[in-house]
XYZ file of C-alpha atoms in Angstrom:
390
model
C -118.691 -114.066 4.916
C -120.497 -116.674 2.165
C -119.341 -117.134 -0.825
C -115.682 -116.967 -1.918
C -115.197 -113.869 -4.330
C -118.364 -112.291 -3.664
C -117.975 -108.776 -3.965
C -118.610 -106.243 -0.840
C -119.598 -102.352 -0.504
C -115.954 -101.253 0.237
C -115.330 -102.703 -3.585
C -112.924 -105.955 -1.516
C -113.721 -109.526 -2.145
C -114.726 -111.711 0.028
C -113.397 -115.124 0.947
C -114.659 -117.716 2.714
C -112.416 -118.408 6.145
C -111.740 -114.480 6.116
C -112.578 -110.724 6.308
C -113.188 -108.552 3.620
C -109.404 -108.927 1.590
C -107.970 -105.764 -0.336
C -107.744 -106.284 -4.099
C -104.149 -106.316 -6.398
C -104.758 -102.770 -6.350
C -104.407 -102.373 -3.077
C -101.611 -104.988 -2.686
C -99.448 -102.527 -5.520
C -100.421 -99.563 -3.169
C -99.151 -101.422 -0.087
C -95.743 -102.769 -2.200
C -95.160 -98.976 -3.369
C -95.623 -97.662 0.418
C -93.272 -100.206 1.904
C -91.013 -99.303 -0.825
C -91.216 -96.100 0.194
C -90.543 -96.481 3.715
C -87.178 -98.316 3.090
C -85.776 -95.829 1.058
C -86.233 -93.192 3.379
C -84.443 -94.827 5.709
C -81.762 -95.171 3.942
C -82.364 -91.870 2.221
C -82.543 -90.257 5.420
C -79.352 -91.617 7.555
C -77.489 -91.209 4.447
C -78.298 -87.418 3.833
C -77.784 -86.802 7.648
C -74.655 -88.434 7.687
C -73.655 -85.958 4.389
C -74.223 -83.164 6.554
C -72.058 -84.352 9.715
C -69.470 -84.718 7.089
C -69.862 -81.504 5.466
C -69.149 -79.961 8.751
C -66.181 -82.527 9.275
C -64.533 -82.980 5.769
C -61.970 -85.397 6.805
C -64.432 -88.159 7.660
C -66.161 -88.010 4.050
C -64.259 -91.501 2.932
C -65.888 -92.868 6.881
C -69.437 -92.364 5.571
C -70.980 -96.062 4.922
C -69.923 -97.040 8.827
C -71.448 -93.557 9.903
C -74.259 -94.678 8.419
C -74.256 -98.194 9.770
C -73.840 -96.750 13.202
C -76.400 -94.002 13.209
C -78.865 -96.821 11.833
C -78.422 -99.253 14.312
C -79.328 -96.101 16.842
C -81.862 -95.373 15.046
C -83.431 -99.362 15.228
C -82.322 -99.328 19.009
C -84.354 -96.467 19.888
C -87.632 -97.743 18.068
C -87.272 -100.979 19.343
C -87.192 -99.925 22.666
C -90.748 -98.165 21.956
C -92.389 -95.641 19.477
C -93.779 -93.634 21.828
C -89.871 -92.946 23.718
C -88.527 -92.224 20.109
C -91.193 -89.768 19.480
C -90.156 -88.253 22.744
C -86.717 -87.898 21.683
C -87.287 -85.722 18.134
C -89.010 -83.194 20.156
C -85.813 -81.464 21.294
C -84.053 -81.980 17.523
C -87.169 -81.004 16.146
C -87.684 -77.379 17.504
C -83.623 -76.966 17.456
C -83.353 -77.745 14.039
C -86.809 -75.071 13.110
C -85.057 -72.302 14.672
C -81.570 -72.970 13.208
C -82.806 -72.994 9.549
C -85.039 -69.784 10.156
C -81.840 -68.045 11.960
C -80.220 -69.114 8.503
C -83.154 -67.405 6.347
C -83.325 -64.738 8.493
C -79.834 -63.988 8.124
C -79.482 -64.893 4.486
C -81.836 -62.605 3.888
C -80.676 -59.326 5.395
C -77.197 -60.009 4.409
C -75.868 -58.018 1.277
C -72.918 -60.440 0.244
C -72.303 -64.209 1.243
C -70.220 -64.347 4.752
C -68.437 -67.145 2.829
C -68.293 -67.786 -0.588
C -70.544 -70.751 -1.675
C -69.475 -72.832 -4.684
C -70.315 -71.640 -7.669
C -71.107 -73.775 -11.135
C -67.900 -73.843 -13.354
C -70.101 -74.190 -16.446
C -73.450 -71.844 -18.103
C -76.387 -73.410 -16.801
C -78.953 -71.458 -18.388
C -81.904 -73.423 -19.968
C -85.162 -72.298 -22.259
C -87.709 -72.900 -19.795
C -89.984 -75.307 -21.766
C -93.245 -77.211 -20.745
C -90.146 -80.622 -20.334
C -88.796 -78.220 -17.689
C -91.754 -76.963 -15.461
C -93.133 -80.279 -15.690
C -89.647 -82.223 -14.211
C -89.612 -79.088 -11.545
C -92.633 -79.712 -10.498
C -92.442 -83.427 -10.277
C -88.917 -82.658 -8.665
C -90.698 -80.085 -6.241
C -93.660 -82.844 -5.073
C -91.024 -84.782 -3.517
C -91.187 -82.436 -1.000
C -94.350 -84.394 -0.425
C -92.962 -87.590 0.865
C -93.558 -88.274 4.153
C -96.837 -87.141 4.835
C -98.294 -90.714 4.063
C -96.444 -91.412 7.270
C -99.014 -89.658 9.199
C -102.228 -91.168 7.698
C -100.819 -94.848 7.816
C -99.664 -94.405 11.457
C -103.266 -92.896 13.183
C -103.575 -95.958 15.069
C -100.817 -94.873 16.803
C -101.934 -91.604 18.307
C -103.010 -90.799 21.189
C -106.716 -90.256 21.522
C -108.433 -88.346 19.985
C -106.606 -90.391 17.144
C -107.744 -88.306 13.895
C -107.674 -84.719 15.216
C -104.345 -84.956 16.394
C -103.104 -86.630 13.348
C -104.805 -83.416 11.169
C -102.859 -80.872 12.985
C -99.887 -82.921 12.867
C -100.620 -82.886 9.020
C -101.396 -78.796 8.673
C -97.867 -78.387 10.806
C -96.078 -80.460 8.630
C -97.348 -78.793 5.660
C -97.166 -75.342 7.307
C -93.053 -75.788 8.648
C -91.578 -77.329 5.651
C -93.369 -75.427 3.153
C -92.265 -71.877 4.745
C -88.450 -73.498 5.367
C -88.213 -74.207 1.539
C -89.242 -71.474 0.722
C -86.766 -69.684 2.360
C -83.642 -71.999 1.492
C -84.747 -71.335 -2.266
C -84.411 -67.768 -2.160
C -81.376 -68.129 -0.197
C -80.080 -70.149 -3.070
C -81.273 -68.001 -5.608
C -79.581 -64.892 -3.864
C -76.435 -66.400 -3.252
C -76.363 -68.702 -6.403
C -75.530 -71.713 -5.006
C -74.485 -75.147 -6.644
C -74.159 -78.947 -5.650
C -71.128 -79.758 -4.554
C -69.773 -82.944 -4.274
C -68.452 -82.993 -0.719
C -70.240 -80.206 1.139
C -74.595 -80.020 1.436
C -76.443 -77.429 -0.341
C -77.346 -76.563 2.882
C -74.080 -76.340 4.534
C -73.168 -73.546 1.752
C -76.293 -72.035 2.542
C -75.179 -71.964 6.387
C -71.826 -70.578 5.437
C -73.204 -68.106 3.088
C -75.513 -66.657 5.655
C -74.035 -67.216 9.148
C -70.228 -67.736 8.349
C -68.421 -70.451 9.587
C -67.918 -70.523 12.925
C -69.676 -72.231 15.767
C -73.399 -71.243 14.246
C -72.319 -73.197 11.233
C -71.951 -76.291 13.595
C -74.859 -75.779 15.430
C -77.242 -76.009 11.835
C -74.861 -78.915 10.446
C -75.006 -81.198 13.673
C -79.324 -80.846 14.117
C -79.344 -81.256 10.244
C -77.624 -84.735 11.040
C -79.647 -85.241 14.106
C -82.695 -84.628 12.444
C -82.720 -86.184 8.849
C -81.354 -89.390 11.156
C -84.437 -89.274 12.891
C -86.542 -88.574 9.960
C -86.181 -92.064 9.316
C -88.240 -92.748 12.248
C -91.582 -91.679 10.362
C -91.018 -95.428 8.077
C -90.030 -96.696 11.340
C -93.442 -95.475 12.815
C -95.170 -96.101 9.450
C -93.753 -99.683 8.222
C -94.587 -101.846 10.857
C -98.103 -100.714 11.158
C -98.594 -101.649 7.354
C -96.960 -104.924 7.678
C -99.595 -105.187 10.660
C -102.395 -104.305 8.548
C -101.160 -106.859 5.869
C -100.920 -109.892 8.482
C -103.953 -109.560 9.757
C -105.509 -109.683 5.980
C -103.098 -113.068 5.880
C -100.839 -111.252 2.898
C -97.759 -111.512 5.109
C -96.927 -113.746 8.064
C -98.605 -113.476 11.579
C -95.237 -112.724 13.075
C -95.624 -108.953 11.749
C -99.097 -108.417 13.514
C -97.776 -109.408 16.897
C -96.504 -106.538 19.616
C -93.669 -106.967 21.930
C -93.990 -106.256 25.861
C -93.773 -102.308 24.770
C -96.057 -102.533 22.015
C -93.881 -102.201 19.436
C -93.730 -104.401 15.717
C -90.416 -105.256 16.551
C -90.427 -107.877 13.229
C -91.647 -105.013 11.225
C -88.834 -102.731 12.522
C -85.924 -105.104 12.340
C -86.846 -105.963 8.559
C -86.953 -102.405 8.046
C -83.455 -101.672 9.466
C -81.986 -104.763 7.704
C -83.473 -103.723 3.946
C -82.527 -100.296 5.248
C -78.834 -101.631 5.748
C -78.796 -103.569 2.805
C -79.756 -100.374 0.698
C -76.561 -98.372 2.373
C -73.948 -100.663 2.052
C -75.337 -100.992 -1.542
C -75.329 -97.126 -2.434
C -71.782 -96.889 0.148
C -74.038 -94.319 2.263
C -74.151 -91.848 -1.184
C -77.392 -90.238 -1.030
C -77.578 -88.872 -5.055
C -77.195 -92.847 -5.841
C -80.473 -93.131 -3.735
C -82.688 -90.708 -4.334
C -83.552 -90.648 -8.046
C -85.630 -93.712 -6.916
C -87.004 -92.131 -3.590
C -90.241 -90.106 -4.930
C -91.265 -93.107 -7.576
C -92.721 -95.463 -5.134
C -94.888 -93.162 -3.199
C -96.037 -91.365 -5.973
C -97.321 -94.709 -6.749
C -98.858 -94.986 -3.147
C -100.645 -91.508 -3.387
C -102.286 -92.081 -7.135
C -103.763 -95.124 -6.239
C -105.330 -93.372 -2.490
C -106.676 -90.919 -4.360
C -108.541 -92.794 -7.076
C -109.494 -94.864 -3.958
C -110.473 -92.002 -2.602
C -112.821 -90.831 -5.316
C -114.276 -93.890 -5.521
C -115.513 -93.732 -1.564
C -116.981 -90.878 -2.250
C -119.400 -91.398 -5.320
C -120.456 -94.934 -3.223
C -120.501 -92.992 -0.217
C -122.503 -89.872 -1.624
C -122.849 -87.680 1.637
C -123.039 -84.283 2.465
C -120.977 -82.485 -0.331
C -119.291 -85.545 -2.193
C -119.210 -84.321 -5.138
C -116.787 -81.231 -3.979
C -114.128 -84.224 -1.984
C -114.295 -85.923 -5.118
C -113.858 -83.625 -7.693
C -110.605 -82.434 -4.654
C -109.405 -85.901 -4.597
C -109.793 -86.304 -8.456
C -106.937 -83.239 -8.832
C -104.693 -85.024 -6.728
C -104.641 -88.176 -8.520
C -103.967 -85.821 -12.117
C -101.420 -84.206 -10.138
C -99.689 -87.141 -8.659
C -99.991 -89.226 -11.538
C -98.169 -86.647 -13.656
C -95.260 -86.147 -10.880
C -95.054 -90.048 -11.400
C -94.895 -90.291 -14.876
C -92.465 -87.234 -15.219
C -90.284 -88.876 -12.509
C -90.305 -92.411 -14.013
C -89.439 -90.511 -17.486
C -86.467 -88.915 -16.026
C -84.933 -91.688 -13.959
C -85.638 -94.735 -15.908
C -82.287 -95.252 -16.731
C -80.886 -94.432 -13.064
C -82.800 -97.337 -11.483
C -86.571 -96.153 -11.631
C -87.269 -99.443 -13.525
C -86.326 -101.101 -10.215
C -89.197 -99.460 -8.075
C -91.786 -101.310 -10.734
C -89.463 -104.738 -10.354
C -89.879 -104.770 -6.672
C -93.513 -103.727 -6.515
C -94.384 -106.571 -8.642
C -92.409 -109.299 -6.543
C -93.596 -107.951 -3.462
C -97.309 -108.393 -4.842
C -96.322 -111.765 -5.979
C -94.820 -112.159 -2.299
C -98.452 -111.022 -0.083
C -100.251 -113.776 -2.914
C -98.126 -116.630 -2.140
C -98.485 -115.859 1.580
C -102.112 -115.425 0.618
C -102.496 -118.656 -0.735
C -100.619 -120.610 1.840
C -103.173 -119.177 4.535
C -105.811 -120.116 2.631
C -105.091 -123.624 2.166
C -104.133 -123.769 5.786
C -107.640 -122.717 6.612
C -109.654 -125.236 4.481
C -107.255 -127.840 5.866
C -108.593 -126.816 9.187
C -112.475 -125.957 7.996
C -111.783 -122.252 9.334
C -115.059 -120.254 9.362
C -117.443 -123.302 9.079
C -119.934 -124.814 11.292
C -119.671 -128.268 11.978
C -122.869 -130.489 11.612
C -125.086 -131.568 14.376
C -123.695 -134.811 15.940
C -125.483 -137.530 15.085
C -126.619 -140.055 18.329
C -125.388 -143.709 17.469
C -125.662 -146.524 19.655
C-alpha cells in the first residue's frame, strides 16, 4: 500500500492508510443499488398492501397505516436475524407458487371469465412502432429487479456460498419467468385493464377462479409475499453499507453485527427511508414505481462494463466468449435505462440521478473525514527506530 493514487490490477486506487478503494464509478454503482433497495421496500409493502385491499375494498382509504404496520413487521423480523426471516418466506413462498399456477391453470381452460374483469372505457389500440417495442421492453426488464439481491448478498449463504447462490439465481429466473408468462396470456384472454382500486391480479383471480374463498386465498399470499419481498433489500442493503464502511465511504457503525449477526444500522436506515418514501407516496404504488427500475438499471450497466473489463485483464480460459456475453448485457441494460429515463423524466426519474449524485458526494465526505483521521493518527506507517539518549 505505497503511494497514494497509485493505480492497482483490479483498476482501484490505492491510498496510503488503506486497502485498495473503489473508484466514482463504483461509488455511482453503489448510490444506484442502495437506491434501489429503498424503493423496493417501499415498492413492495405498498403493492402488497394494494392487494389486501383489493380483497377488502372498504379499507382502501386505511392504506398508508397498513403500510406503516406491515413495515415495521417487516424491520422486526430482520432485526431479529436474516437467517429466521428467510425461514419464514419459505411457507409464503411455495403457497403463493401454487396459487398463481392454480390461477393459470384455471384461466386457461376456462372459456369465459368466472367474473367479469374491468374492461378499458376507451380504444387503446396503438401502431406498434420501434418507440413502442423499445418502452415494452424496457417496461418488461423490470421484471429483472431483484436479482442483484442475490449476487450482493453471497456472503450470506450458507456454504458452499456461490453454488447455492447460482441455483437460487436459475430458480428465480425459472419461477417468475414461467408465472408471467402465464398472467400475460391470462390478461390477453380475458382483456384485462388497470383499475384504480382492485390489482391486475385480483381481476385475474376473479376472472379465473371466481370470487369466493380461492380468490382470498391468492389475494392474502399476494400480500404476504410482495411484503416479504422487501426482505431481499433488507438482506441486500446492509451488506452494501458493510462493504462501503469497511472501504471508509460510510461510517463504521454500518460494518458492525449485532449479537445475531445482523446490520441492524443498515436495516433500521432502510426501514426509516423506506417509511419516509410511504408516507410520501400515501402507500400508492403507481406514484412509486415509475422511479423503481431507473436506479438498478444504473447498478446493472455499470457491473457489466465492470464485468467486461475483468475479463480482457483477466484473459482465461474462454474470455473472450464472457465478455463478448457481458458486453450484450450492458447494450441491453443501457437501452432499458435510457428508454426508462425517457419515459419517466417528468414523473420523478430526474430524482433517481439527484440522489445518486448526493449520495456519491455523501461516501466522499465520509471518505475524506477518514482520511484525515488517519494521517492525524500516522495509520499505516512505521515509526522510526528509537533513538538511545542519555
Amino acid at each position: 500500500m505505497s503511494g497514494t493514487g497509485s493505480p492497482c490490477r483490479r483498476g482501484w486506487r490505492r491510498c496510503r492508510w488503506t486497502r485498495c478503494r473503489p473508484s466514482r464509478t463504483g461509488l455511482v454503482a453503489a448510490a444506484s443499488l442502495i437506491i434501489d433497495y429503498v424503493l423496493n421496500v417501499a415498492v413492495a409493502v405498498s403493492a402488497g398492501v394494494a392487494a389486501f385491499t383489493s380483497a377488502f375494498p372498504a379499507l382502501h382509504s386505511e392504506r398508508v397505516p397498513l403500510c406503516v404496520l406491515v413495515l415495521v413487521l417487516i424491520t422486526a423480523v430482520n432485526l431479529y436475524g436474516v437467517a429466521e426471516s428467510a425461514k419464514v418466506m419459505i411457507a409464503p413462498t411455495v403457497v403463493f407458487v401454487a396459487a398463481i399456477a392454480a390461477v393459470v391453470l384455471a384461466g386457461l381452460l376456462r372459456d369465459q371469465p368466472a367474473t367479469e374483469p374491468a374492461h378499458p372505457t376507451g380504444s387503446a389500440t396503438a401502431t406498434v412502432g420501434a418507440l413502442l417495442l423499445l418502452r415494452a421492453f424496457a417496461s418488461g426488464c423490470s421484471a429483472l429487479i431483484g436479482v442483484e439481491a442475490i449476487a450482493n448478498a453471497v456472503p450470506t449463504f450458507r456454504t458452499p456460498r456461490i453454488q447455492r447462490a447460482q441455483r437460487t439465481e436459475v430458480t428465480l429466473g425459472v419461477l417468475p419467468g414461467a408465472m408471467l408468462i402465464g398472467l400475460s396470456l391470462l390478461i390477453d384472454k380475458f382483456r384485462v385493464a388497470p383499475s384504480p382500486t382492485k390489482t391486475v391480479l385480483a381481476q385475474l383471480t376473479d376472472a379465473a377462479l371466481g370470487h369466493n374463498a380461492a380468490f382470498y386465498v391468492v389475494q392474502f399470499a399476494t400480500m404476504v409475499l410482495l411484503a416479504l419481498a422487501a426482505n431481499t433489500s433488507f438482506g441486500g442493503l446492509p451488506v452494501l453499507a458493510s462493504r462501503l464502511a469497511q472501504d471508509h465511504h460510510l461510517p463504521h457503525l454500518f460494518a458492525l453485527r449485532a449479537d445475531r449477526q445482523v446490520y441492524r444500522y443498515g436495516v433500521t436506515v432502510l426501514a426509516v427511508l423506506a417509511l419516509i418514501l410511504l408516507l410520501v407516496a400515501r402507500g400508492n404504488t403507481q406514484v412509486l414505481v415509475p422511479i423503481f427500475a431507473i436506479g438498478v438499471f444504473i447498478g446493472f450497466t455499470l457491473s457489466q462494463i465492470g464485468m467486461v473489463r475483468h475479463w480482457r485483464l483477466d484473459r482465461g480460459p474462454g474470455w473472450s466468449g464472457h465478455a463478448a456475453l457481458n458486453g450484450l448485457g450492458a447494450l441491453l441494460t443501457a437501452v432499458a435505462l435510457v428508454v426508462a429515463l425517457v419515459a419517466k423524466w417528468h414523473e420523478g426519474g430526474w430524482l433517481v440521478f439527484v440522489a445518486v449524485a448526493v449520495l456519491v458526494l455523501v461516501f466522499e465526505a465520509v471518505h475524506r473525514t477518514y482520511r484525515r483521521i488517519g494521517a492525524a493518527l500516522h495509520l499505516g506507517q512505521v515509526p522510526a527506530h528509537p533513538v538511545p539518549r542519555p
